Amino acid sequence: MMPAWYQRMNQRERVLGAIVVGAIFLLLNLYVWGKLFGALDRARTDLVARKNTRKVQEVYIKERNLWEKRAQWLKEKQPVLKGPGEASTLLDQVKAIAGKHNVVIENPAIGTGDSTPERQSVFASFEVKSPWPPLVRFLYDVQQPESFVVFESVTLNIDPADPTMMRGKFKIARWFAPTGK
C-alpha cells in the first residue's frame, strides 16, 4: 500500500523526492555526528587539562614542606614599604650597581607600582648602554634573592651605531610585603 500522494508522482518526481529526502537525512546525520564528535573532543581536552592540573597538584603536595619554608622565608625577609620614596632608593641602588660595572644608565624614571594581596611594589624604568659581559654582570647583581627586585619588562638590542654595544630598556620593580603584614 502506497500513499496516494506518492502514487500521483511520476518517476522523475519520485527520484527527485528521494534525492531531497536523502540530502536532508545526510545533513541531519552530519549535524548530529558533528555535535557528538565536538562533545567528545571537548571531553578529551577537559580530561587532558584535568590530568595536567592533577600532576601540578601532586608536585605541590610532594613539595609542600619546601613551599612552606619559602613562605616562611618571605615573611621573615621581605621588606615593608615605608613610602613612595622607596622608588628613588631602588633607582639609586641600580645606578650604583651600574657604576660598578661601567653600564651607562639613560632616561631614568620612577613610580609606584601595583598592589596585590601578595605584594606591593615600586618601579624604576631606564635604558642602558653597555657591552654584553658587563651588562650580564649588572643584571646578575641587580636581581639577587634578598633584594626582591623583579624585571617586569626587558628589551635588549644590539646598538646599530656600534655592534659591540648592547642597548636595553628595563622596567624593574621591588616587591614589598603586602599591606597589613
Short mmCIF file of C-alpha atoms in Angstrom, two decimals:
data_model
loop_
_atom_site.label_atom_id
_atom_site.label_comp_id
_atom_site.label_asym_id
_atom_site.label_seq_id
_atom_site.Cartn_x
_atom_site.Cartn_y
_atom_site.Cartn_z
CA MET A 1 0.00 0.00 0.00
CA MET A 2 1.46 3.27 -1.08
CA PRO A 3 0.06 6.60 0.00
CA ALA A 4 -2.00 8.38 -2.60
CA TRP A 5 0.33 11.36 -2.87
CA TYR A 6 3.21 9.03 -3.76
CA GLN A 7 1.16 7.23 -6.40
CA ARG A 8 0.30 10.56 -8.07
CA MET A 9 4.03 11.31 -8.55
CA ASN A 10 5.75 10.38 -11.78
CA GLN A 11 9.12 8.61 -11.87
CA ARG A 12 11.10 11.81 -12.17
CA GLU A 13 9.36 13.38 -9.15
CA ARG A 14 9.94 10.22 -7.12
CA VAL A 15 13.70 10.28 -7.89
CA LEU A 16 13.87 13.98 -7.05
CA GLY A 17 11.96 13.39 -3.79
CA ALA A 18 14.31 10.55 -2.87
CA ILE A 19 17.30 12.80 -3.53
CA VAL A 20 15.82 15.59 -1.34
CA VAL A 21 14.98 13.16 1.49
CA GLY A 22 18.45 11.60 1.21
CA ALA A 23 20.13 15.03 1.34
CA ILE A 24 18.08 16.02 4.41
CA PHE A 25 18.93 12.70 6.06
CA LEU A 26 22.62 13.18 5.24
CA LEU A 27 22.70 16.77 6.55
CA LEU A 28 20.86 15.78 9.71
CA ASN A 29 23.32 12.93 10.28
CA LEU A 30 26.29 15.23 9.67
CA TYR A 31 24.90 17.73 12.19
CA VAL A 32 24.30 15.07 14.86
CA TRP A 33 27.68 13.39 14.32
CA GLY A 34 29.39 16.80 14.35
CA LYS A 35 27.81 17.57 17.71
CA LEU A 36 28.82 14.16 19.07
CA PHE A 37 32.43 14.44 17.88
CA GLY A 38 32.61 18.03 19.17
CA ALA A 39 31.43 16.89 22.60
CA LEU A 40 33.95 14.03 22.51
CA ASP A 41 36.75 16.45 21.58
CA ARG A 42 35.78 18.84 24.40
CA ALA A 43 35.69 15.92 26.84
CA ARG A 44 39.18 14.80 25.76
CA THR A 45 40.53 18.35 26.08
CA ASP A 46 38.94 18.68 29.51
CA LEU A 47 40.43 15.33 30.55
CA VAL A 48 43.93 16.42 29.48
CA ALA A 49 43.54 19.72 31.38
CA ARG A 50 42.37 17.88 34.49
CA LYS A 51 45.28 15.40 34.26
CA ASN A 52 47.74 18.29 33.95
CA THR A 53 46.14 20.05 36.93
CA ARG A 54 46.37 16.83 38.88
CA LYS A 55 50.09 16.48 38.06
CA VAL A 56 50.73 20.03 39.28
CA GLN A 57 48.78 19.34 42.47
CA GLU A 58 50.79 16.18 43.08
CA VAL A 59 54.04 18.16 42.74
CA TYR A 60 52.75 20.77 45.20
CA ILE A 61 51.75 18.05 47.64
CA LYS A 62 55.16 16.35 47.37
CA GLU A 63 56.98 19.69 47.79
CA ARG A 64 54.70 21.09 50.48
CA ASN A 65 57.49 21.44 53.05
CA LEU A 66 59.62 23.35 50.55
CA TRP A 67 56.77 25.78 49.77
CA GLU A 68 56.05 26.27 53.46
CA LYS A 69 59.73 27.06 54.07
CA ARG A 70 59.68 29.55 51.17
CA ALA A 71 56.56 31.22 52.51
CA GLN A 72 58.16 31.50 55.96
CA TRP A 73 61.36 32.91 54.42
CA LEU A 74 59.28 35.51 52.56
CA LYS A 75 57.50 36.54 55.76
CA GLU A 76 60.82 36.97 57.53
CA LYS A 77 62.87 38.60 54.76
CA GLN A 78 60.53 40.61 52.52
CA PRO A 79 60.88 44.32 53.33
CA VAL A 80 57.97 46.57 54.28
CA LEU A 81 57.09 49.54 52.06
CA LYS A 82 57.82 52.70 54.03
CA GLY A 83 56.67 55.16 51.37
CA PRO A 84 56.87 56.19 47.73
CA GLY A 85 60.48 57.31 48.31
CA GLU A 86 61.47 53.65 48.06
CA ALA A 87 61.35 54.03 44.26
CA SER A 88 64.17 56.59 44.31
CA THR A 89 66.15 54.30 46.64
CA LEU A 90 65.71 51.49 44.08
CA LEU A 91 66.95 53.75 41.28
CA ASP A 92 69.95 54.86 43.38
CA GLN A 93 70.88 51.21 44.01
CA VAL A 94 70.58 50.43 40.30
CA LYS A 95 72.79 53.40 39.45
CA ALA A 96 75.40 52.26 42.00
CA ILE A 97 75.47 48.74 40.55
CA ALA A 98 75.64 50.17 37.01
CA GLY A 99 78.59 52.36 38.00
CA LYS A 100 80.36 49.33 39.43
CA HIS A 101 80.09 47.50 36.08
CA ASN A 102 80.54 50.53 33.76
CA VAL A 103 76.98 50.30 32.45
CA VAL A 104 75.55 53.63 31.29
CA ILE A 105 72.05 54.43 32.64
CA GLU A 106 69.90 56.74 30.48
CA ASN A 107 66.38 58.18 30.86
CA PRO A 108 65.68 57.02 34.44
CA ALA A 109 62.11 57.24 35.75
CA ILE A 110 60.48 56.08 38.98
CA GLY A 111 56.96 55.39 40.16
CA THR A 112 54.76 53.36 42.43
CA GLY A 113 53.61 50.03 41.10
CA ASP A 114 50.58 47.92 41.70
CA SER A 115 49.37 46.46 44.95
CA THR A 116 48.09 42.89 45.18
CA PRO A 117 47.23 40.63 48.12
CA GLU A 118 50.73 39.09 47.79
CA ARG A 119 52.83 42.26 47.42
CA GLN A 120 53.21 45.99 46.95
CA SER A 121 55.72 47.39 44.52
CA VAL A 122 57.62 50.43 43.33
CA PHE A 123 59.28 50.57 39.94
CA ALA A 124 62.13 52.18 38.10
CA SER A 125 62.45 52.27 34.35
CA PHE A 126 65.62 53.15 32.50
CA GLU A 127 67.69 52.49 29.40
CA VAL A 128 71.21 51.07 29.38
CA LYS A 129 74.14 51.08 27.01
CA SER A 130 76.95 48.63 27.60
CA PRO A 131 79.00 45.79 26.14
CA TRP A 132 77.48 42.37 26.71
CA PRO A 133 79.70 40.94 29.54
CA PRO A 134 79.33 43.94 31.91
CA LEU A 135 75.60 44.01 31.19
CA VAL A 136 75.25 40.35 32.22
CA ARG A 137 77.12 41.02 35.48
CA PHE A 138 74.95 44.09 36.07
CA LEU A 139 71.74 42.08 35.57
CA TYR A 140 73.03 39.37 37.92
CA ASP A 141 73.89 41.87 40.65
CA VAL A 142 70.58 43.72 40.39
CA GLN A 143 68.43 40.65 40.84
CA GLN A 144 69.61 38.92 43.99
CA PRO A 145 67.10 36.91 46.06
CA GLU A 146 67.21 39.15 49.11
CA SER A 147 66.81 42.34 47.09
CA PHE A 148 63.27 41.38 45.93
CA VAL A 149 63.85 43.04 42.56
CA VAL A 150 61.99 41.72 39.52
CA PHE A 151 62.39 42.60 35.87
CA GLU A 152 58.87 43.42 34.69
CA SER A 153 59.91 44.15 31.12
CA VAL A 154 63.20 43.83 29.27
CA THR A 155 64.08 44.79 25.72
CA LEU A 156 67.63 44.18 24.50
CA ASN A 157 69.03 45.10 21.11
CA ILE A 158 72.43 45.46 19.51
CA ASP A 159 73.33 49.13 19.15
CA PRO A 160 73.02 49.96 15.42
CA ALA A 161 75.85 52.53 15.65
CA ASP A 162 78.26 50.15 17.44
CA PRO A 163 77.74 46.36 17.11
CA THR A 164 79.92 45.70 20.18
CA MET A 165 77.42 47.54 22.41
CA MET A 166 74.02 46.49 23.68
CA ARG A 167 71.09 48.81 24.26
CA GLY A 168 68.34 47.86 26.62
CA LYS A 169 65.11 49.18 28.07
CA PHE A 170 64.23 47.88 31.52
CA LYS A 171 61.36 48.24 33.88
CA ILE A 172 62.23 46.75 37.25
CA ALA A 173 60.20 46.63 40.41
CA ARG A 174 60.98 45.97 44.04
CA TRP A 175 58.35 43.87 45.74
CA PHE A 176 57.45 44.66 49.32
CA ALA A 177 55.33 42.81 51.84
CA PRO A 178 51.60 43.38 51.33
CA THR A 179 49.77 45.87 53.50
CA GLY A 180 48.73 44.55 56.85
CA LYS A 181 51.60 42.03 57.16
#
